[in-house]
CSV table of C-alpha atoms in Angstrom, one decimal:
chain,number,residue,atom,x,y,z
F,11,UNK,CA,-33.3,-8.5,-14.5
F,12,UNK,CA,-33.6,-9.2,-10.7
F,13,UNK,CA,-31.4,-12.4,-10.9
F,14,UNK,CA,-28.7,-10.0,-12.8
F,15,UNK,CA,-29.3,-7.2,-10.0
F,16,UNK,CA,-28.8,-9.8,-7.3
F,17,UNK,CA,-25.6,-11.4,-8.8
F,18,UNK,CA,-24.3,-7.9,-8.6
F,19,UNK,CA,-24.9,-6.8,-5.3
F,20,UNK,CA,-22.9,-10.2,-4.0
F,21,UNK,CA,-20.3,-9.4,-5.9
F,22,UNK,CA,-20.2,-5.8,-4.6
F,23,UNK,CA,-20.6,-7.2,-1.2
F,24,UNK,CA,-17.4,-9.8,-1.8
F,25,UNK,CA,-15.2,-6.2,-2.9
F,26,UNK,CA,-16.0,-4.8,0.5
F,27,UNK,CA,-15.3,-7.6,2.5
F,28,UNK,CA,-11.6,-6.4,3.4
F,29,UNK,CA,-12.7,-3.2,4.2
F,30,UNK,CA,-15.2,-5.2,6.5
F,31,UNK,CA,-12.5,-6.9,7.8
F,32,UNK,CA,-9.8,-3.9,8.4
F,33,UNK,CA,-13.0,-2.2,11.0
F,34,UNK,CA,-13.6,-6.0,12.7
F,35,UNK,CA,-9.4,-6.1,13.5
F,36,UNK,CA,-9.6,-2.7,14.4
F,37,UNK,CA,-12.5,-2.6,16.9
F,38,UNK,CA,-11.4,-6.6,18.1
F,39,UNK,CA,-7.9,-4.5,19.1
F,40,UNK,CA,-9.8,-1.4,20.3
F,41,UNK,CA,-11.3,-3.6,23.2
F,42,UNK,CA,-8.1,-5.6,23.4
F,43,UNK,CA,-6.1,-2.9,24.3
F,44,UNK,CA,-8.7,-0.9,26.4
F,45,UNK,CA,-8.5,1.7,23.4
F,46,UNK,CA,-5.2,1.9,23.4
F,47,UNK,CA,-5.0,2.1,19.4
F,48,UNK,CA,-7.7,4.3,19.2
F,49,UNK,CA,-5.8,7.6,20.3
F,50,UNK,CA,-4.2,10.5,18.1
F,51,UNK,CA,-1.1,9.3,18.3
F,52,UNK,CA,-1.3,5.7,17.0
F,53,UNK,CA,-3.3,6.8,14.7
F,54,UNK,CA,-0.4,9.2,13.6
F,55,UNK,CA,2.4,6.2,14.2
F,56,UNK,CA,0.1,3.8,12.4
F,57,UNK,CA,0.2,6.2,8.8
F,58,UNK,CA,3.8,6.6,9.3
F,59,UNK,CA,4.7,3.1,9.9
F,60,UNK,CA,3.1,1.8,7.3
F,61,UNK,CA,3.5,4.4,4.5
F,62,UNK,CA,6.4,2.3,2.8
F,63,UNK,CA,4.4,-0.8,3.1
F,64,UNK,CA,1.6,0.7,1.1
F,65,UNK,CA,4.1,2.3,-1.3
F,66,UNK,CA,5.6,-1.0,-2.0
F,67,UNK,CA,1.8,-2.8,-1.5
F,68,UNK,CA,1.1,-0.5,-4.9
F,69,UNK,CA,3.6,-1.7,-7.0
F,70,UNK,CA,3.8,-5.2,-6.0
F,71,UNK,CA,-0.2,-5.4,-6.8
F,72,UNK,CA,0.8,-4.8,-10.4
F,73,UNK,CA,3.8,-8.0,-10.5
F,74,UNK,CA,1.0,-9.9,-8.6
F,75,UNK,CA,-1.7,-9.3,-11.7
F,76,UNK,CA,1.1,-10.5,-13.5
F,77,UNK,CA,1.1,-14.3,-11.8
F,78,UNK,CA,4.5,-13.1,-9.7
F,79,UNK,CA,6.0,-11.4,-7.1
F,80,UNK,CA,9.1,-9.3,-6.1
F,81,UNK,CA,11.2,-11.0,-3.8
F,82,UNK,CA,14.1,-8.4,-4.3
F,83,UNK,CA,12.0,-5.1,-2.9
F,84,UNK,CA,13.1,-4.7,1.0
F,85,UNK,CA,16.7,-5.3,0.2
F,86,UNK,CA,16.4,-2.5,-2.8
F,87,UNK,CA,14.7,-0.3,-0.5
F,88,UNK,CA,17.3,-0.6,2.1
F,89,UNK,CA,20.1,0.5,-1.1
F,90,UNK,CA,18.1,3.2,-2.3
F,91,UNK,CA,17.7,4.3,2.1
F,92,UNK,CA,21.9,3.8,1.8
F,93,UNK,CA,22.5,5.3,-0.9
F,94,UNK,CA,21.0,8.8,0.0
F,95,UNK,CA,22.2,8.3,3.6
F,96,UNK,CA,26.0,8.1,2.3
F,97,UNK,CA,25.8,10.9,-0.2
F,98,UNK,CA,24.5,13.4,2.3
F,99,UNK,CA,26.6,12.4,5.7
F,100,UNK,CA,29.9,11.9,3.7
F,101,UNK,CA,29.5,13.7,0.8
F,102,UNK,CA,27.5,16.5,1.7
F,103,UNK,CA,25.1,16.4,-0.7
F,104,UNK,CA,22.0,18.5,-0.6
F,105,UNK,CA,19.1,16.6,0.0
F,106,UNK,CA,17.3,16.7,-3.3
F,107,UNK,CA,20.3,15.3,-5.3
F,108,UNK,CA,20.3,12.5,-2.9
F,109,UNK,CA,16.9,11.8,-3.0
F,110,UNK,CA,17.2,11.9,-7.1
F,111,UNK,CA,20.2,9.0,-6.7
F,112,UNK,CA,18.1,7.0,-4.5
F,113,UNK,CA,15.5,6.9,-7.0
F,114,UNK,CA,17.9,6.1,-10.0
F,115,UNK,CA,19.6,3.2,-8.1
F,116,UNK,CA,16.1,2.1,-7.3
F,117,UNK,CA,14.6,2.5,-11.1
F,118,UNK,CA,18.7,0.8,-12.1
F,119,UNK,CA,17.2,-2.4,-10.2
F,120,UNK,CA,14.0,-2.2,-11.7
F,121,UNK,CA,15.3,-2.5,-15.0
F,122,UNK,CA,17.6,-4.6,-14.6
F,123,UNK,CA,15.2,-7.0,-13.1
F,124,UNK,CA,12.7,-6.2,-16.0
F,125,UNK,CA,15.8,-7.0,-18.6
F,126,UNK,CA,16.3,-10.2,-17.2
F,127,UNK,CA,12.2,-11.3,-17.3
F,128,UNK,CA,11.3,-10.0,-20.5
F,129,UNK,CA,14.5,-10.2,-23.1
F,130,UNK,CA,15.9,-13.2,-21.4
F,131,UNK,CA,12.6,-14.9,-19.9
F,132,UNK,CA,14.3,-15.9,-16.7
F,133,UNK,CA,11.3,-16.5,-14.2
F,134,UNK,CA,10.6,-13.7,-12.1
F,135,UNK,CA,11.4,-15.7,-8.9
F,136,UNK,CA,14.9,-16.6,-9.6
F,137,UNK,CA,16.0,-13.3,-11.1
F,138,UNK,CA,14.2,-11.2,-8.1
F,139,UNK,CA,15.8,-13.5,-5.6
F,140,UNK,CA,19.1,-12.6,-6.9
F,141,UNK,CA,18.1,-8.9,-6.5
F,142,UNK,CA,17.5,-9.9,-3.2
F,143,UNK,CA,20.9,-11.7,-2.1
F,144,UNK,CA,22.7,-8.0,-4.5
F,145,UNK,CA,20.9,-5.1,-2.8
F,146,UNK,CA,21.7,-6.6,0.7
F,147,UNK,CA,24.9,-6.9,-0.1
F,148,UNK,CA,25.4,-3.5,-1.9
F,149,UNK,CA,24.0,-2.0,1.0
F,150,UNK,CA,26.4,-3.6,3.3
F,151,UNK,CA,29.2,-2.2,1.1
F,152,UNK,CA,27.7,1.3,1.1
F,153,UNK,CA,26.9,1.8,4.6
F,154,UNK,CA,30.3,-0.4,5.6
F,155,UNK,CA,27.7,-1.9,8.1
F,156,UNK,CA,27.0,1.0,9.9
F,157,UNK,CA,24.1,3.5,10.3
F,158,UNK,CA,24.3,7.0,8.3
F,159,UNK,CA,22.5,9.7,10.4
F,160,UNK,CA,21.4,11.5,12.0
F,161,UNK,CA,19.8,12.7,8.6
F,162,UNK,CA,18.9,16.9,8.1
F,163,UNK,CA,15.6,17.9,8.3
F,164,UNK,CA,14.9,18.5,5.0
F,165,UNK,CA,15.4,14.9,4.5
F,166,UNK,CA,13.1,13.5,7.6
F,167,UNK,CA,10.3,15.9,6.4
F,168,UNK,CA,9.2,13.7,4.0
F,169,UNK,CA,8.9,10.5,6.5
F,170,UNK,CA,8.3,12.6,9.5
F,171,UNK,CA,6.9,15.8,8.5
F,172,UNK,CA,3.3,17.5,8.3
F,173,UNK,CA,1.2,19.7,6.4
F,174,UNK,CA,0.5,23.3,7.8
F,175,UNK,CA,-2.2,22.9,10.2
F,176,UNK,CA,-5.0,26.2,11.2
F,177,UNK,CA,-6.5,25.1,14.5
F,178,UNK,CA,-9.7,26.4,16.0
F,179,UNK,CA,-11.3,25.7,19.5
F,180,UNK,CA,-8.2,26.1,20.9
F,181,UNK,CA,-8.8,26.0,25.1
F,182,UNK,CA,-6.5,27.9,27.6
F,183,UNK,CA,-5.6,24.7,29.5
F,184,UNK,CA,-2.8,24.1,26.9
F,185,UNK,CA,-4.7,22.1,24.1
F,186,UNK,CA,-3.7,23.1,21.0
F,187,UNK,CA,-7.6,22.4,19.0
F,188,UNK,CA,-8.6,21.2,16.2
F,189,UNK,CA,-6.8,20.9,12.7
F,190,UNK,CA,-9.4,22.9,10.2
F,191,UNK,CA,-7.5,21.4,7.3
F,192,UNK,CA,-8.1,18.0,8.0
F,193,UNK,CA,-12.0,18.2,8.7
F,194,UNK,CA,-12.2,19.9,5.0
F,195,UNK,CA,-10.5,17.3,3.4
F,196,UNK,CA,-12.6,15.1,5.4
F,197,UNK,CA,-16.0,16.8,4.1
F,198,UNK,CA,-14.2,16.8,0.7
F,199,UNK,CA,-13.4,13.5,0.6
F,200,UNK,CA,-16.9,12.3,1.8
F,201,UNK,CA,-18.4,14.1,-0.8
F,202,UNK,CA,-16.6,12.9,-3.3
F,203,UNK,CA,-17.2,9.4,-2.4
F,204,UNK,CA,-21.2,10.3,-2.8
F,205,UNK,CA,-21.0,11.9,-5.9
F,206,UNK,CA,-18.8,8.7,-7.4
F,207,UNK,CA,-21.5,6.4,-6.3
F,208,UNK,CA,-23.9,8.4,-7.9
F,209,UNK,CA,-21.9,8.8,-11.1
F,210,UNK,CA,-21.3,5.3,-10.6
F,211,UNK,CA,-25.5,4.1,-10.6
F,212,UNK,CA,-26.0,6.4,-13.6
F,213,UNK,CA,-23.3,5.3,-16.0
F,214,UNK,CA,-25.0,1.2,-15.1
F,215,UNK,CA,-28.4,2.5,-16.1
F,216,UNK,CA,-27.1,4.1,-18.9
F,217,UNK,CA,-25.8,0.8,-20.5
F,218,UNK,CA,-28.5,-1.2,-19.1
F,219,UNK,CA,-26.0,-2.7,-16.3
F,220,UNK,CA,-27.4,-4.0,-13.0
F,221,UNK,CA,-27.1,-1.9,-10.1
F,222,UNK,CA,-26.5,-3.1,-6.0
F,223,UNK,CA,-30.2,-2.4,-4.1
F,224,UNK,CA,-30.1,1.1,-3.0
F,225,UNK,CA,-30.2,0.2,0.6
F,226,UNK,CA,-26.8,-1.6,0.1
F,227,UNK,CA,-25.0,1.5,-2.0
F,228,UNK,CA,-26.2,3.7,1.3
F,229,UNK,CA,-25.0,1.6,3.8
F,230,UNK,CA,-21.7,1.0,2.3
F,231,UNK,CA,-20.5,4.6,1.7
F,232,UNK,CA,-21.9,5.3,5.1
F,233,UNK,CA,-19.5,2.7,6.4
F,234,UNK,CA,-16.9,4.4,4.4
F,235,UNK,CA,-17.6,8.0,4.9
F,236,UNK,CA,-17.2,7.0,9.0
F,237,UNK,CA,-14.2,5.7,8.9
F,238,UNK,CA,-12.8,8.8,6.5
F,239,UNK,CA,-14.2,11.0,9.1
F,240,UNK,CA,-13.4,9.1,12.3
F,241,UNK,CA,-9.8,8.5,11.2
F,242,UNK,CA,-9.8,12.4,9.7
F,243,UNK,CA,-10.8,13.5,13.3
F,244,UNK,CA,-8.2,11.5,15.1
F,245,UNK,CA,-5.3,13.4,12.9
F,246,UNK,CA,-7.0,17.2,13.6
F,247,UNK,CA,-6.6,16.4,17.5
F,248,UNK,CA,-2.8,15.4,16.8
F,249,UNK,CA,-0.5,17.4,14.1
F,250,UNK,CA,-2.6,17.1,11.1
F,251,UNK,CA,-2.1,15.3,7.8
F,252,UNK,CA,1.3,13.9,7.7
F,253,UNK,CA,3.4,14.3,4.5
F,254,UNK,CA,3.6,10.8,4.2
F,255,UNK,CA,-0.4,10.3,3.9
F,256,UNK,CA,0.0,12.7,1.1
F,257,UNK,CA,2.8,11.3,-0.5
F,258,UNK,CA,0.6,7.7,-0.7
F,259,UNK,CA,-3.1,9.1,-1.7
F,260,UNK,CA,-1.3,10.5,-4.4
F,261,UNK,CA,0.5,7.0,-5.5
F,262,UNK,CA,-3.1,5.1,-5.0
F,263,UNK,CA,-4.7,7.8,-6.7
F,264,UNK,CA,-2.1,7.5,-10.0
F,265,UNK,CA,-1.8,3.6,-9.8
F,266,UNK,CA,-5.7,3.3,-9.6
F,267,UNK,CA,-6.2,5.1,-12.6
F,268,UNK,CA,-3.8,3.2,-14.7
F,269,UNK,CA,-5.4,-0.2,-13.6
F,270,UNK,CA,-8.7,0.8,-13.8
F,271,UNK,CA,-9.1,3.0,-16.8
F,272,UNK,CA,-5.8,2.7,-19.2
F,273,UNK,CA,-4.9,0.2,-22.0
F,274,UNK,CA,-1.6,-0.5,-20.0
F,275,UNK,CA,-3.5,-1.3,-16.9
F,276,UNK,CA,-5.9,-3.7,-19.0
F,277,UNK,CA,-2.6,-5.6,-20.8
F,278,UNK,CA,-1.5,-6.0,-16.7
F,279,UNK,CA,-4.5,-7.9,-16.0
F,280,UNK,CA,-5.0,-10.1,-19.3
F,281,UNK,CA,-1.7,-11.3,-18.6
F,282,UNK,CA,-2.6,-12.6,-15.3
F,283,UNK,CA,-2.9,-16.4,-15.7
F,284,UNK,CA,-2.5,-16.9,-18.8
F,285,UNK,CA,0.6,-14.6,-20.4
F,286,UNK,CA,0.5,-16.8,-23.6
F,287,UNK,CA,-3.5,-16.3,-24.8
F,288,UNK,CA,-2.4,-12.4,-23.4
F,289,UNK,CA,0.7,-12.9,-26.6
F,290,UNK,CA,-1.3,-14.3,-28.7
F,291,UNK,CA,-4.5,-11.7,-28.5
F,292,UNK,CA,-1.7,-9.0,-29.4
F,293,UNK,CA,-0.3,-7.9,-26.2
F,294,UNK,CA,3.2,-7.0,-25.8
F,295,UNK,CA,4.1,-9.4,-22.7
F,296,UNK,CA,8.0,-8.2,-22.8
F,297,UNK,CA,7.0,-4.9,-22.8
F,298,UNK,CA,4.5,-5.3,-20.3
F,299,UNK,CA,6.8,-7.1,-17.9
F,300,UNK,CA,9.4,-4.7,-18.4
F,301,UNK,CA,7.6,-1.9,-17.3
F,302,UNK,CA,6.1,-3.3,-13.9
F,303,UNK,CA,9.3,-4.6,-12.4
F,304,UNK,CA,11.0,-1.2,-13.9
F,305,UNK,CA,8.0,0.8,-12.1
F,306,UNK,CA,8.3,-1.8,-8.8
F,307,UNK,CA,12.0,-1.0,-8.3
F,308,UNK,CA,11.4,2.9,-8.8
F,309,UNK,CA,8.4,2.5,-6.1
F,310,UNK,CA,11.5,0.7,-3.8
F,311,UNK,CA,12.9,3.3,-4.2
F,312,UNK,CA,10.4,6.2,-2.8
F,313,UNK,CA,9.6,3.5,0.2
F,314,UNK,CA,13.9,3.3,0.5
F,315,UNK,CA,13.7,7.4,1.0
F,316,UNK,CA,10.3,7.5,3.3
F,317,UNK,CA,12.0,4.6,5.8
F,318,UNK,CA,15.3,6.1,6.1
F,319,UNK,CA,13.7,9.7,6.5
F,320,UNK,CA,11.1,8.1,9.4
F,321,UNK,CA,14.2,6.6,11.1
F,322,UNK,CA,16.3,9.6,10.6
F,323,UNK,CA,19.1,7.6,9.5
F,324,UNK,CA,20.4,4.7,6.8
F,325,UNK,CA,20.3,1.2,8.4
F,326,UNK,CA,22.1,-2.1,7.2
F,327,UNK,CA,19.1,-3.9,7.9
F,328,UNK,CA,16.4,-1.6,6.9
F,329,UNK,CA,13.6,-2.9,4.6
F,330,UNK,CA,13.8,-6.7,6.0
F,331,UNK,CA,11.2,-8.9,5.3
F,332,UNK,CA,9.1,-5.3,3.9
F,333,UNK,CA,8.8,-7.9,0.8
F,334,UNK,CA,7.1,-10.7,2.7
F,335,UNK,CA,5.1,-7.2,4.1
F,336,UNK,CA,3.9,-6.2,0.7
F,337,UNK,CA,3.4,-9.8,-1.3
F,338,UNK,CA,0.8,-10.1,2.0
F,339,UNK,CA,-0.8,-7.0,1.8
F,340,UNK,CA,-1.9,-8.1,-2.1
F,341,UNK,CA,-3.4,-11.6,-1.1
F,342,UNK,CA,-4.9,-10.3,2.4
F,343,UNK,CA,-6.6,-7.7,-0.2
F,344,UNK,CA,-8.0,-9.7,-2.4
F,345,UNK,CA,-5.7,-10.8,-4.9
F,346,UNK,CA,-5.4,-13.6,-7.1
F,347,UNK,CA,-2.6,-16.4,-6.1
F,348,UNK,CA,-2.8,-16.9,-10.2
F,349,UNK,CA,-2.6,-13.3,-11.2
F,350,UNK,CA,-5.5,-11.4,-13.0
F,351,UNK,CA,-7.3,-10.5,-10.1
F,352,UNK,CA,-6.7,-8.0,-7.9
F,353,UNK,CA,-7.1,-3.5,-7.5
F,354,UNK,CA,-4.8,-1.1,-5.9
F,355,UNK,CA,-7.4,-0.2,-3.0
F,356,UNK,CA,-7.2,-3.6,-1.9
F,357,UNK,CA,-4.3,-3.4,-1.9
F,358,UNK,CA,-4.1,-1.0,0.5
F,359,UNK,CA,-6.3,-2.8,2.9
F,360,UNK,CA,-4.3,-5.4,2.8
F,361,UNK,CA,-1.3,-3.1,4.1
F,362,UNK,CA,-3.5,-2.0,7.1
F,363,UNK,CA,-4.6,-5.0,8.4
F,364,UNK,CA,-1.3,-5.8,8.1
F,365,UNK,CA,-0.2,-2.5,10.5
F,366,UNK,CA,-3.5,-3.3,12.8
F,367,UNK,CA,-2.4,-6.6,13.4
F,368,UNK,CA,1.8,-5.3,14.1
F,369,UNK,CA,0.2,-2.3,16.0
F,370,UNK,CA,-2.4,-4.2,17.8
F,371,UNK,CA,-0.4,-6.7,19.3
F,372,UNK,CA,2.6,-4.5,20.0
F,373,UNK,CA,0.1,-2.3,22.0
F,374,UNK,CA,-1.2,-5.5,23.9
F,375,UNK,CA,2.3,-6.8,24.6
F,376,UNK,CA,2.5,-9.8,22.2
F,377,UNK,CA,5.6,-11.0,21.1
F,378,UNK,CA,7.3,-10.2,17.8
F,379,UNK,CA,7.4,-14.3,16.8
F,380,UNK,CA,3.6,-14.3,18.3
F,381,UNK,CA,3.1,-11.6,16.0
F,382,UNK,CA,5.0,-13.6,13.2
F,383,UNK,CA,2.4,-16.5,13.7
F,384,UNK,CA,-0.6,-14.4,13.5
F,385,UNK,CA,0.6,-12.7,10.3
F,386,UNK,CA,1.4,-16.1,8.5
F,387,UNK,CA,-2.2,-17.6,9.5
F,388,UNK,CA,-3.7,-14.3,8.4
F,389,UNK,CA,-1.9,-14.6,4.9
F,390,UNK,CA,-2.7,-18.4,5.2
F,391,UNK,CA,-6.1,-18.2,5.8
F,392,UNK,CA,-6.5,-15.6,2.8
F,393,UNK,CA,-5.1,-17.4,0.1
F,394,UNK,CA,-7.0,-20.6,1.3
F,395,UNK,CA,-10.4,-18.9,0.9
F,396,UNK,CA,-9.2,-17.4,-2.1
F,397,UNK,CA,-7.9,-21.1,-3.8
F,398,UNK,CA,-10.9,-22.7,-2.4
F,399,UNK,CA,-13.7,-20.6,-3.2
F,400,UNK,CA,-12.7,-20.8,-7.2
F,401,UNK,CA,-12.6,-24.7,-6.5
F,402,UNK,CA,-16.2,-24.6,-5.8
F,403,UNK,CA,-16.6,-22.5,-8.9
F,404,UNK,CA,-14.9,-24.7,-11.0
């Protein structure tokens, strides 16, 4: 039973070593910068520049599992950005009709995509890179090469807006306190987490499971619970919780549960690495592949929306390279070059390292093609441990 309990708790320790790594970048750019990226603000400006990244980090997980990738997504995000952009400064349109096309152009591409992989078994790659080469271009042709904007309100709320704040200790020297809404979703949150573990230990003892040392369950969700509340506080001294951080714990929140606890989420990951014992065991590969390129251009489109409302404005060249962004955010986060292997949260790490790295440098006054180089090494470097490690294995 101990040899179980300590084959466990290394494995535990392996699916925390991202989040490990997202506090070493952060604190390695914290002294870099003289605590530059530890105010409010960039706290704010990292969440909001990196909410479509982590939109499109989330569906792109699920064509990773798969043993692909989307190379079409920035260029689809840019249409879906164009699309709503045109209809509202030429047309007039109000902004939840335009929102609405953006996200049935974007779903259009989706399943078009997923046609072409699953009825006509053209490789993901090829079909994807034609997406890519088609939404650039129908963007072009929408915007006529120019920039839509400035976009209404209504429209920017959802990339630049925030949730109704109540502030207490407010001072008289013209400080505006502290957010109460964001320290109860905080508290919230950090209970939750507890309780999870806890539900977590009793369901392994139930079925006779293994269980991580106590010691190492403690120490982790402390980790965790600081950096909820450290990064909980630094909002409540800004503007509070941004729409946009809403709009993605509610994406996490749905795409975790279907990967981790429905039959569509299982088929996802048998079909990672080996879609032809997936056919054979009974799973529906065409159906399966249908639906997660479908679902990643529909998640295009939602980023498309929250980048053009950030910018206030549809761009020509919005969303390039965001597909580069997101295929790295998946390996940096622990996914499998092969497929199979992989979760949403990691995911999500992946994303922010990515942001800490952009923000970090930009903040220090690297380069952009310095900051190119580090994020190809980065990416490198994960998919070498990655490739190596099951070499060992093997």
């Amino acid at each position: 039973m101990s040899n179980k309990t300590t084959k466990k708790a290394t494995l535990n320790m392996r699916q925390y070593g991202m989040m490990i790594m997202l506090v070493v970048v952060y604190v390695f750019f914290a002294i870099l910068t003289k605590g530059k990226n530890l105010t409010p603000m960039n706290i704010n400006n990292l969440i909001m520049q990196n909410g479509y990244v982590v939109i499109l980090a989330v569906g792109m997980l699920l064509c990773v599992l798969t043993g692909n990738v989307d190379l079409g997504v920035g260029s689809v995000v840019a249409s879906c950005g164009a699309v709503a952009g045109t209809l509202i400064i030429d047309f007039g349109v109000s902004t939840p009709v335009a929102m609405l096309a953006a996200l049935a152009v974007g779903a259009a591409f989706g399943v078009f995509v997923g046609f072409f992989v699953s009825e006509l078994e053209i490789p993901p790659f090829i079909v994807t890179l034609a997406t890519m080469l088609m939404g650039r271009g129908l963007c072009y042709v929408i915007l006529k090469a120019q920039t839509k904007g400035p976009l209404p309100a209504s429209y920017n709320w959802i990339g630049t807006g925030f949730l109704p704040t109540i502030r207490i200790m407010e001072n008289a020297n013209g400080g505006k306190g502290i957010d109460l809404i964001c320290l109860i979703v905080a508290a919230v949150i950090s209970v939750l987490i507890v309780l999870a573990e806890i539900k977590a230990v009793a369901t392994a003892k139930k079925h006779g499971l293994p269980t991580a040392p106590a010691w190492q369950l403690i120490v982790k969700d402390a980790v965790i619970i600081c950096i909820v509340c450290f990064f909980f506080w630094k909002l409540a001294n800004y503007n509070g919780i941004p729409v946009v951080l809403v709009l993605m714990a509610i994406l996490v929140g749905i795409y975790h549960f279907i990967t981790t606890n429905t039959v569509a989420g299982r088929q996802v990951y048998a079909m990672g690495g080996n879609a032809k014992a997936a056919r054979l065991s009974g799973i529906n590969t065409k159906r399966v592949f249908f639906w997660v390129y479908a679902n990643m251009g529909l998640l295009a489109a939602v980023a498309g929306i929250v980048l053009s409302a950030r910018n206030q404005s549809a761009t020509p060249k919005a969303g390039d390279s965001f597909e580069m962004d997101a295929i790295a955010s998946c390996y940096i986060g622990g996914a499998a070059t092969s497929g199979g292997v992989g979760t949403i949260i990691g995911a999500v790490v992946g994303a922010f390292i990515m942001g800490i790295l952009n923000n970090g440098m930009s903040l220090a006054g690297y380069d952009t093609n310095i900051q190119k180089i580090v994020k190809g090494m980065v990416l490198l470097g994960a998919v070498t441990v990655d490739l190596v490690s099951k070499r060992k294995k093997g």
